[in-house]
mmCIF file of N, CA and C in Angstrom:
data_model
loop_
_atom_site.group_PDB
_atom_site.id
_atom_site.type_symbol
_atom_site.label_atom_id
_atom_site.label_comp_id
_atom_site.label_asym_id
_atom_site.label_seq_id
_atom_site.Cartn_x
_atom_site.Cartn_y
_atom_site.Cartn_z
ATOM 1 N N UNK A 1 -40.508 62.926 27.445
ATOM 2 C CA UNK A 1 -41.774 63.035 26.749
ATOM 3 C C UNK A 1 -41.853 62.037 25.601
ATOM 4 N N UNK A 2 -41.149 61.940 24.758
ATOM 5 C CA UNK A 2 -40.671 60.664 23.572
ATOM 6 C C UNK A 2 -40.922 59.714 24.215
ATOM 7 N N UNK A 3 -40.251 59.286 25.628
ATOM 8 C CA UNK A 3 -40.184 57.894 25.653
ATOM 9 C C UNK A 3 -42.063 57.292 26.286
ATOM 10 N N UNK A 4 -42.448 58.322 26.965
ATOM 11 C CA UNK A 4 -43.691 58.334 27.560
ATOM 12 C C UNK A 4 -44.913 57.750 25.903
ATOM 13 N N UNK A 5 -44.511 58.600 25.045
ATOM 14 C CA UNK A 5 -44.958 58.815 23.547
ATOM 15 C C UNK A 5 -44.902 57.731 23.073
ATOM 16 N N UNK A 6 -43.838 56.801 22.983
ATOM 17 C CA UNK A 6 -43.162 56.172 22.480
ATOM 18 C C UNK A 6 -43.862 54.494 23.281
ATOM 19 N N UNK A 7 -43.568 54.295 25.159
ATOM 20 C CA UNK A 7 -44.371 53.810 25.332
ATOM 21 C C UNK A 7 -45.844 53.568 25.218
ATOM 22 N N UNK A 8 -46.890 54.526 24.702
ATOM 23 C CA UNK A 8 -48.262 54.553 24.911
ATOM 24 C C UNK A 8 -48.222 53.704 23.023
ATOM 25 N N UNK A 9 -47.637 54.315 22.423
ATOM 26 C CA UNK A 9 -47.477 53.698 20.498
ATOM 27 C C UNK A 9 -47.586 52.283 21.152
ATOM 28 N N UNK A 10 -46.803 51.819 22.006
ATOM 29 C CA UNK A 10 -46.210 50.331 21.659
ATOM 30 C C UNK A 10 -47.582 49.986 22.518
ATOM 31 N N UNK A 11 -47.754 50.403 23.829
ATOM 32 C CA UNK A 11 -49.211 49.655 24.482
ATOM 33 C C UNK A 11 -50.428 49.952 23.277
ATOM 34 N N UNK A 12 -50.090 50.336 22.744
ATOM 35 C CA UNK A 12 -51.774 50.488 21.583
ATOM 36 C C UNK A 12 -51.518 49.432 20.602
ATOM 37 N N UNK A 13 -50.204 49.758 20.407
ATOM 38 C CA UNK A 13 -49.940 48.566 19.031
ATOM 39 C C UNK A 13 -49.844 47.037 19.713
ATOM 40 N N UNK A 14 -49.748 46.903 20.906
ATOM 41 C CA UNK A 14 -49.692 45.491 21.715
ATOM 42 C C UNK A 14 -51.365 44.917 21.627
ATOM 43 N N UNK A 15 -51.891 46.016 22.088
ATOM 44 C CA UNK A 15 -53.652 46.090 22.389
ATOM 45 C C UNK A 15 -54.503 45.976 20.935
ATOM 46 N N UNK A 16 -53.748 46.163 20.058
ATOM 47 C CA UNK A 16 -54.359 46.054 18.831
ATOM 48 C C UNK A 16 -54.333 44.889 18.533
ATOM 49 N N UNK A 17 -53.278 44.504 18.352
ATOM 50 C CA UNK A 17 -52.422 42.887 17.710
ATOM 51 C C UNK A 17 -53.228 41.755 19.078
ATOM 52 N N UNK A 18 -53.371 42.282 20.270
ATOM 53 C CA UNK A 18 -54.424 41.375 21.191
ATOM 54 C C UNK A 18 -56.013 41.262 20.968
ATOM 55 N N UNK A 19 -56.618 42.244 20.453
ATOM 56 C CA UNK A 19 -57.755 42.385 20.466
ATOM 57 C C UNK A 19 -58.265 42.032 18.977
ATOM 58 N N UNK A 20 -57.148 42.178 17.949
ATOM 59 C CA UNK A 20 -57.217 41.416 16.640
ATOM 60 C C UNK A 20 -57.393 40.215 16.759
ATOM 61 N N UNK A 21 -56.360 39.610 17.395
ATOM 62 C CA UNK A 21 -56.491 38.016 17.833
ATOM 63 C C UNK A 21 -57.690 37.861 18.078
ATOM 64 N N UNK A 22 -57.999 38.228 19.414
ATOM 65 C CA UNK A 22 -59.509 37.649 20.006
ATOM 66 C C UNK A 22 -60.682 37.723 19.153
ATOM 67 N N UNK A 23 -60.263 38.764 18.260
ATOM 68 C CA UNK A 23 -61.522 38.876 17.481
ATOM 69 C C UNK A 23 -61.410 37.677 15.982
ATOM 70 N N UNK A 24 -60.720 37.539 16.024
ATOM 71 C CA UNK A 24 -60.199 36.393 14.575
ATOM 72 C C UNK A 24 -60.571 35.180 15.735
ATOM 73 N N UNK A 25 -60.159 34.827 16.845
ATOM 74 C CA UNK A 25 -61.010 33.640 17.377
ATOM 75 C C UNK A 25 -61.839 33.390 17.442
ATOM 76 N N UNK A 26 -62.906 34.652 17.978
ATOM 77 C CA UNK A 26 -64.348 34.623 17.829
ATOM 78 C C UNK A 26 -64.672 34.485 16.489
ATOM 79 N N UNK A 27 -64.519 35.180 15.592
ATOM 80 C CA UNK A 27 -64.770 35.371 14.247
ATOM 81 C C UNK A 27 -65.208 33.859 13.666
ATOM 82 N N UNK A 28 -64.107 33.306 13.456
ATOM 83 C CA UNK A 28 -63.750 31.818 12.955
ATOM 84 C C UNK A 28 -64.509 30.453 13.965
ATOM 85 N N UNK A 29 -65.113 31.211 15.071
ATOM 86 C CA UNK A 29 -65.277 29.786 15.867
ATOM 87 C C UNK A 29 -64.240 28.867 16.408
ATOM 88 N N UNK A 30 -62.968 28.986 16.791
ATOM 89 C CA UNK A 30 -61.840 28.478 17.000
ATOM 90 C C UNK A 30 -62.461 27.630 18.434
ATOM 91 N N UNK A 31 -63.349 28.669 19.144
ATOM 92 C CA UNK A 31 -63.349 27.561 20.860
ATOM 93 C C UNK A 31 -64.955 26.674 20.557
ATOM 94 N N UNK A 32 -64.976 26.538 19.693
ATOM 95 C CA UNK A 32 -66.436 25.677 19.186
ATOM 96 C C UNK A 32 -65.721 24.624 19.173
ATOM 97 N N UNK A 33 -66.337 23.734 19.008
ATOM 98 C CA UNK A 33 -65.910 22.221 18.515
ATOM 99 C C UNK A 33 -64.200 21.847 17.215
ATOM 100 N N UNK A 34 -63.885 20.667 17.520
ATOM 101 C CA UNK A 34 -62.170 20.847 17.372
ATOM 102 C C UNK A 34 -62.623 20.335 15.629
ATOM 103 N N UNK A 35 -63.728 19.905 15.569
ATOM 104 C CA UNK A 35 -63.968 20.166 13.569
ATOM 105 C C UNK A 35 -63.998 21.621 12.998
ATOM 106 N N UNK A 36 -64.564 22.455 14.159
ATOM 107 C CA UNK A 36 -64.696 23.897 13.432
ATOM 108 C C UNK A 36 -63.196 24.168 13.506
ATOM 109 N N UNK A 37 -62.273 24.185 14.296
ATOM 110 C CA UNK A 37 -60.780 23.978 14.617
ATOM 111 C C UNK A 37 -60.433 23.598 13.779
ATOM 112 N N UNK A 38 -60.232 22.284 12.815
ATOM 113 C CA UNK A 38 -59.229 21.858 12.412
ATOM 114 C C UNK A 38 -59.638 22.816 11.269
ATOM 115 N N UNK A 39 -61.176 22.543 10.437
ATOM 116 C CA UNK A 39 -60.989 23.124 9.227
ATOM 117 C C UNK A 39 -60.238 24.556 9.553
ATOM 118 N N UNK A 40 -60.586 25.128 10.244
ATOM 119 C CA UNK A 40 -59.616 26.659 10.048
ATOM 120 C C UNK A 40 -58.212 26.545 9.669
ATOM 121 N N UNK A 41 -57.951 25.663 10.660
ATOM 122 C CA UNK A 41 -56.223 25.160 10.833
ATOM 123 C C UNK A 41 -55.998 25.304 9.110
ATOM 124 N N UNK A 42 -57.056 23.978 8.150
ATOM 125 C CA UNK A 42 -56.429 23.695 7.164
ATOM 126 C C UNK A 42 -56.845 25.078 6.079
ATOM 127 N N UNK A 43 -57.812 26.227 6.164
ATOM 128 C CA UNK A 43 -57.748 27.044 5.903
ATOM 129 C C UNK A 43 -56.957 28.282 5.619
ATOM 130 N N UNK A 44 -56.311 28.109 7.320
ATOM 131 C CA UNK A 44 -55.332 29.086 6.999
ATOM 132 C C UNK A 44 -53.793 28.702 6.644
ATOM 133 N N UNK A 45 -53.709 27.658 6.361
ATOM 134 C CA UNK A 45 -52.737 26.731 5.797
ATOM 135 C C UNK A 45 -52.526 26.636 4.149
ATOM 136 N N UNK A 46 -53.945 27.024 3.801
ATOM 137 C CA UNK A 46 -54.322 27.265 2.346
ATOM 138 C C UNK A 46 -53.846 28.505 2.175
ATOM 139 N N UNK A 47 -54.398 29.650 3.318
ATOM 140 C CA UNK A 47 -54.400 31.238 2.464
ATOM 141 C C UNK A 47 -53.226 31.815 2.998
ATOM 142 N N UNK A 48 -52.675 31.642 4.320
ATOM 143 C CA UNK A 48 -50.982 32.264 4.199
ATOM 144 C C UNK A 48 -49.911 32.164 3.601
ATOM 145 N N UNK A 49 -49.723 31.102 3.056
ATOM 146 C CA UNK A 49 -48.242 31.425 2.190
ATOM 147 C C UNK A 49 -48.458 31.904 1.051
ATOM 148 N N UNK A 50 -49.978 32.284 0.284
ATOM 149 C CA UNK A 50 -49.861 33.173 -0.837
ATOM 150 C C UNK A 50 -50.117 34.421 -0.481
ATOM 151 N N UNK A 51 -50.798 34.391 0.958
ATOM 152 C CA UNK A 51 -50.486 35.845 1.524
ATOM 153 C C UNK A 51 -49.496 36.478 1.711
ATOM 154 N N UNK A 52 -48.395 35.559 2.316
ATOM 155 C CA UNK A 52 -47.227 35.603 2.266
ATOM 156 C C UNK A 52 -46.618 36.389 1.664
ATOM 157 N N UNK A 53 -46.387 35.506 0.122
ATOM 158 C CA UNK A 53 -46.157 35.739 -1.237
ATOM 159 C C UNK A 53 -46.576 36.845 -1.858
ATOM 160 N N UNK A 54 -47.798 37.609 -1.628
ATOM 161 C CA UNK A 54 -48.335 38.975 -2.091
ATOM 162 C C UNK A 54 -47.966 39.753 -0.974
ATOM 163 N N UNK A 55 -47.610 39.634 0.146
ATOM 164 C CA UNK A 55 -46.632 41.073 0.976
ATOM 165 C C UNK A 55 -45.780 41.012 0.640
ATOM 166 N N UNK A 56 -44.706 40.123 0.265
ATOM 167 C CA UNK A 56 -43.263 40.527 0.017
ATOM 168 C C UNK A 56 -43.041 40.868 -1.397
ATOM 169 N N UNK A 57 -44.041 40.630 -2.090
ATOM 170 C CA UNK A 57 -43.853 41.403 -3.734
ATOM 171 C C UNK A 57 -44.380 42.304 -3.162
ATOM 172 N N UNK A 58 -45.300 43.289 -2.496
ATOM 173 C CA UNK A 58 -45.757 44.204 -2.057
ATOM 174 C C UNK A 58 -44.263 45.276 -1.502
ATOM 175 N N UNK A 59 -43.561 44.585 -1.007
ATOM 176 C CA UNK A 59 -42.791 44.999 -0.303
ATOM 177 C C UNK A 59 -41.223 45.370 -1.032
ATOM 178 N N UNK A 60 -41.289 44.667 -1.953
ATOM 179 C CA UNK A 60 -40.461 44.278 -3.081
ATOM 180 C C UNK A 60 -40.458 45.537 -3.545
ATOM 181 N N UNK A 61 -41.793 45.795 -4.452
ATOM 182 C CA UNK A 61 -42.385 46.880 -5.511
ATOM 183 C C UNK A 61 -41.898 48.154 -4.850
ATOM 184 N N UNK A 62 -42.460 48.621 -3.095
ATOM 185 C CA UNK A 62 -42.475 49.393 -2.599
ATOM 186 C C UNK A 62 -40.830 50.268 -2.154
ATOM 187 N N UNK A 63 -40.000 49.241 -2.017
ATOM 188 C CA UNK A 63 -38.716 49.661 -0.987
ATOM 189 C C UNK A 63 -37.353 49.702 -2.500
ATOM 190 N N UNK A 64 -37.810 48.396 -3.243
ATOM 191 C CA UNK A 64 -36.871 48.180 -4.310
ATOM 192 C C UNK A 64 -35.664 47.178 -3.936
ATOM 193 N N UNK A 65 -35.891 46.168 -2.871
ATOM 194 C CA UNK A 65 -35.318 45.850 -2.258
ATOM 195 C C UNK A 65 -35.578 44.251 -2.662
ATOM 196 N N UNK A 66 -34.819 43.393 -3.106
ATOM 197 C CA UNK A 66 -35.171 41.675 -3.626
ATOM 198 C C UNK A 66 -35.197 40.666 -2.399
ATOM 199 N N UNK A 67 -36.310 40.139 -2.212
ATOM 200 C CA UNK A 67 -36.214 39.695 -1.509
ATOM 201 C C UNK A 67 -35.936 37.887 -1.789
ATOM 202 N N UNK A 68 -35.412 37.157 -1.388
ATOM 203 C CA UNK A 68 -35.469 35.742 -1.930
ATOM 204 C C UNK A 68 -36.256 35.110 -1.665
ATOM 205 N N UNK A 69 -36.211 34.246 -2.793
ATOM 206 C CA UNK A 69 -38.180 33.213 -2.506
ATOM 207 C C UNK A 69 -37.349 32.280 -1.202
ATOM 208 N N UNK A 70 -38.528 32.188 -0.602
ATOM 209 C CA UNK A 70 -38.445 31.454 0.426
ATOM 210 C C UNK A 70 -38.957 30.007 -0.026
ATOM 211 N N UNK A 71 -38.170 29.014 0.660
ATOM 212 C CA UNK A 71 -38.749 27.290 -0.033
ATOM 213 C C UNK A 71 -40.154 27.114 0.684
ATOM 214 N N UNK A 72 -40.659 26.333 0.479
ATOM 215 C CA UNK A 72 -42.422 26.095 0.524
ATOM 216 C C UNK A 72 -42.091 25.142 2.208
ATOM 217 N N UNK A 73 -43.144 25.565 3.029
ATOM 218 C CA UNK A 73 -43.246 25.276 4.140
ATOM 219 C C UNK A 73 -43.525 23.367 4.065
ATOM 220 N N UNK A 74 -42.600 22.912 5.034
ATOM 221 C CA UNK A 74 -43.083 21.567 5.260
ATOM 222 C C UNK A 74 -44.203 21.369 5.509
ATOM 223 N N UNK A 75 -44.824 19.890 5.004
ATOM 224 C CA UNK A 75 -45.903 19.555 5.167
ATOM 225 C C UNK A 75 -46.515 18.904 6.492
ATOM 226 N N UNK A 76 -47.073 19.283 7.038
ATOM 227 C CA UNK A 76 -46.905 18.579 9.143
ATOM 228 C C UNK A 76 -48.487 18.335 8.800
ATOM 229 N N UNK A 77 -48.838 16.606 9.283
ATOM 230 C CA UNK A 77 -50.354 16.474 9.512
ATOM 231 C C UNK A 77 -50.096 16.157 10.782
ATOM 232 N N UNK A 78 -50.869 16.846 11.444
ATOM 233 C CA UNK A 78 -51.231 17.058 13.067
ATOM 234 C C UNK A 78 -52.632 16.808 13.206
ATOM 235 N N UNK A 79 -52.801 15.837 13.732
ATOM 236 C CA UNK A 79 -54.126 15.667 14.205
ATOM 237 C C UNK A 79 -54.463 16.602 15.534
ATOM 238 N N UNK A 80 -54.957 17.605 15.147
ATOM 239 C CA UNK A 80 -55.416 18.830 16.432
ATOM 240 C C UNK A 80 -56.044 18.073 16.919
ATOM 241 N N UNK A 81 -57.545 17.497 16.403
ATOM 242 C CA UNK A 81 -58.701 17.317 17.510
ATOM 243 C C UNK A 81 -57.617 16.504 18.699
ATOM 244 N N UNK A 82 -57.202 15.682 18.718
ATOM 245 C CA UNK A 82 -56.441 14.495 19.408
ATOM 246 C C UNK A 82 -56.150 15.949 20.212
ATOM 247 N N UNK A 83 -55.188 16.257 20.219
ATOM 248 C CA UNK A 83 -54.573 17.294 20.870
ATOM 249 C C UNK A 83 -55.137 18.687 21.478
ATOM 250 N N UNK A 84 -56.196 18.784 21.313
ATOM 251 C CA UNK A 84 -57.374 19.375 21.446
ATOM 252 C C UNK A 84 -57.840 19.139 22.834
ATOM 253 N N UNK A 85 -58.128 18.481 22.495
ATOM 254 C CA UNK A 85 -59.553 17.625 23.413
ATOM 255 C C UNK A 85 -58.506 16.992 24.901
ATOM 256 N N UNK A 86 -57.345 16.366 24.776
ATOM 257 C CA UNK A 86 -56.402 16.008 25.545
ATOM 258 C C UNK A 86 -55.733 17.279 26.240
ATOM 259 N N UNK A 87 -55.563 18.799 25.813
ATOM 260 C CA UNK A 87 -55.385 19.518 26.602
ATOM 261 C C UNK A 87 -56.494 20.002 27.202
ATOM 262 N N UNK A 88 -57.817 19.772 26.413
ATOM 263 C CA UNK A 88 -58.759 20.912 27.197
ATOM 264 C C UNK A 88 -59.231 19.695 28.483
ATOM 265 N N UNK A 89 -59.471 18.510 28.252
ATOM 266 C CA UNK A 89 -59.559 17.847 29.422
ATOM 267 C C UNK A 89 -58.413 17.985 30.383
ATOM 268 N N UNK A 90 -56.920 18.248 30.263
ATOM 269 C CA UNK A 90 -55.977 18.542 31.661
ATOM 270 C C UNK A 90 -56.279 19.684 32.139
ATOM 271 N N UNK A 91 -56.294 20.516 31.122
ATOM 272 C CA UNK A 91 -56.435 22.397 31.872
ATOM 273 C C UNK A 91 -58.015 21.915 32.836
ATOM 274 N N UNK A 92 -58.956 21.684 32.278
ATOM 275 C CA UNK A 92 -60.173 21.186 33.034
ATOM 276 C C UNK A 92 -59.924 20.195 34.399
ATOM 277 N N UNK A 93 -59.512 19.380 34.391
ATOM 278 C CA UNK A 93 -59.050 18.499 35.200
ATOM 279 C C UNK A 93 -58.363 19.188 36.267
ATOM 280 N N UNK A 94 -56.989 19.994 35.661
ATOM 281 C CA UNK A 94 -56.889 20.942 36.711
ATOM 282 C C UNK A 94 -57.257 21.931 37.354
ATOM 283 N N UNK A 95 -58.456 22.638 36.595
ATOM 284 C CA UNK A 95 -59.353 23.307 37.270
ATOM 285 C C UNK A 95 -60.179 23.009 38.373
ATOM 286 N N UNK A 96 -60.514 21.977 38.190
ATOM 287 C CA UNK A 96 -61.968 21.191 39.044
ATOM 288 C C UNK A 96 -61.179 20.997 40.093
ATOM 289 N N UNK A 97 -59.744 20.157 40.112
ATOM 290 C CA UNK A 97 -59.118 20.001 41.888
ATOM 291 C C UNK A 97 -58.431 21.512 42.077
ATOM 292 N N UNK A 98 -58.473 22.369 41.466
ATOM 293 C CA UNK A 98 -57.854 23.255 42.217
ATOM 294 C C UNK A 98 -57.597 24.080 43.676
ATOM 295 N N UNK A 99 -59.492 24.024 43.745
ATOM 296 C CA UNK A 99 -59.839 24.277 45.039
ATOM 297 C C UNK A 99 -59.279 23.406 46.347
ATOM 298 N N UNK A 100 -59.949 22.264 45.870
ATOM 299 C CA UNK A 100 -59.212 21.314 46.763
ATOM 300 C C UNK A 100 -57.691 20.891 47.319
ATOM 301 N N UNK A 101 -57.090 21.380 46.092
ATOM 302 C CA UNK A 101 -56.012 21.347 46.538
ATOM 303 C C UNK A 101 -55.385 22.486 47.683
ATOM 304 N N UNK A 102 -55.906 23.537 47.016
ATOM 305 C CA UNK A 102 -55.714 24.862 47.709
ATOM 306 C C UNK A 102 -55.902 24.747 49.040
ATOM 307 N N UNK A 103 -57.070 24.042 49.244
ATOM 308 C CA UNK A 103 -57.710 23.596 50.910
ATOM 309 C C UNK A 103 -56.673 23.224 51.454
ATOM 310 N N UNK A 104 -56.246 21.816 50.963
ATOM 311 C CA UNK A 104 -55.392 21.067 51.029
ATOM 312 C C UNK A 104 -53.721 21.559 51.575
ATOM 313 N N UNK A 105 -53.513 22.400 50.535
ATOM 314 C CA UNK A 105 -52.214 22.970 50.944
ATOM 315 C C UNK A 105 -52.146 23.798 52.017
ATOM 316 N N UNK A 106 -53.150 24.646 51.717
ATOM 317 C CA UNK A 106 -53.027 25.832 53.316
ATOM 318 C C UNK A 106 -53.159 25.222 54.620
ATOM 319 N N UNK A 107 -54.131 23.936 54.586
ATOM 320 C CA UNK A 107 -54.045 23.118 55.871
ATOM 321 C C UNK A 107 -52.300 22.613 55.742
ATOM 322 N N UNK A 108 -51.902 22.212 55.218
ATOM 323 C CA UNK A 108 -50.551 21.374 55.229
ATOM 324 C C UNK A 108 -49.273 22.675 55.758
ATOM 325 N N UNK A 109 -49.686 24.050 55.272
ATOM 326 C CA UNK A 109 -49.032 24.902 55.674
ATOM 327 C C UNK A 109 -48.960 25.696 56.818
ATOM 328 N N UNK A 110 -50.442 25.619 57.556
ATOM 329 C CA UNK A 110 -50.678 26.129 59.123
ATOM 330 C C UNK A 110 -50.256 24.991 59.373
ATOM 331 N N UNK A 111 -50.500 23.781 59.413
ATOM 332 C CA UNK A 111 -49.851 22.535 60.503
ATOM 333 C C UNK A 111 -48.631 22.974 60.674
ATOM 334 N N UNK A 112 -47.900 23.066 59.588
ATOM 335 C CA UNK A 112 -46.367 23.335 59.560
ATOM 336 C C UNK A 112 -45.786 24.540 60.171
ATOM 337 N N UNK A 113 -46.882 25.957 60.073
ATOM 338 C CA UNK A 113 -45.920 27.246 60.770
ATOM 339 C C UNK A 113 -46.668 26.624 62.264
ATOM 340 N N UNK A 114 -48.111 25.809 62.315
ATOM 341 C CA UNK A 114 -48.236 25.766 63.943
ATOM 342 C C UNK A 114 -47.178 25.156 64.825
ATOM 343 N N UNK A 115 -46.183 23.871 63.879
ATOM 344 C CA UNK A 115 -45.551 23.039 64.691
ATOM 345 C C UNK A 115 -43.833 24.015 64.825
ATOM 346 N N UNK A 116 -44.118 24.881 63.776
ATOM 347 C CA UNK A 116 -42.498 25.691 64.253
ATOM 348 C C UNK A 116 -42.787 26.941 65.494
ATOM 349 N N UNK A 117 -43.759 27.151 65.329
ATOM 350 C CA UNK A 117 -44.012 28.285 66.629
ATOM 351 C C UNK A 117 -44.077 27.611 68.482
ATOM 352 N N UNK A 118 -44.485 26.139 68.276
ATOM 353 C CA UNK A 118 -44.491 25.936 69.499
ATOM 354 C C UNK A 118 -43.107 25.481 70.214
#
């Protein structure tokens, strides 16, 4: 009974932390254009590590427990749009021949069980 209990906690808490996501994508505009993208990027680049910084004094205050400052995150400029736009054209790219290929293969695969059966 626990573990039944125990599984349904973790599928809710999985389904939460998924449906949070999706909704912080929508929220923000993330699948709009890779300018609405980057600014977020540099947004939330701004507001997590003092978020950071206010849970673990949070956490600090609460347990009594020291936690050590952590050193300040490297600085990485990533040009998303570039990287953006270059995956959504392959995933696309591979969408559009998919069919075809599919055609493609299943013919290549009856030729092949036709020529072992005879």
């Amino acid at each position: 009974m626990v573990a039944r209990v125990w599984s349904l906690m973790r599928f809710l808490i999985k389904g939460s932390v998924a449906g949070g996501a999706v909704y912080l994508v929508y929220d923000q505009e993330l699948l709009g254009s890779s300018d609405k993208s980057q600014a977020a990027l540099k947004k939330a680049g701004e507001v997590v590590p003092p978020a950071m910084y206010q849970f673990s004094q949070y956490v600090c205050q609460q347990t009594g427990l020291q936690i050590p400052q952590l050193p300040a995150p490297p600085k990485i400029h990533f040009p998303i749009r570039d990287s953006w736009n270059a995956g959504i054209i392959t995933v696309m790219s591979a969408l559009s021949v998919a069919p075809s290929k599919a055609c493609q293969y299943s013919k290549e695969g009856w030729e092949y069980v036709k020529a072992r059966t005879k």
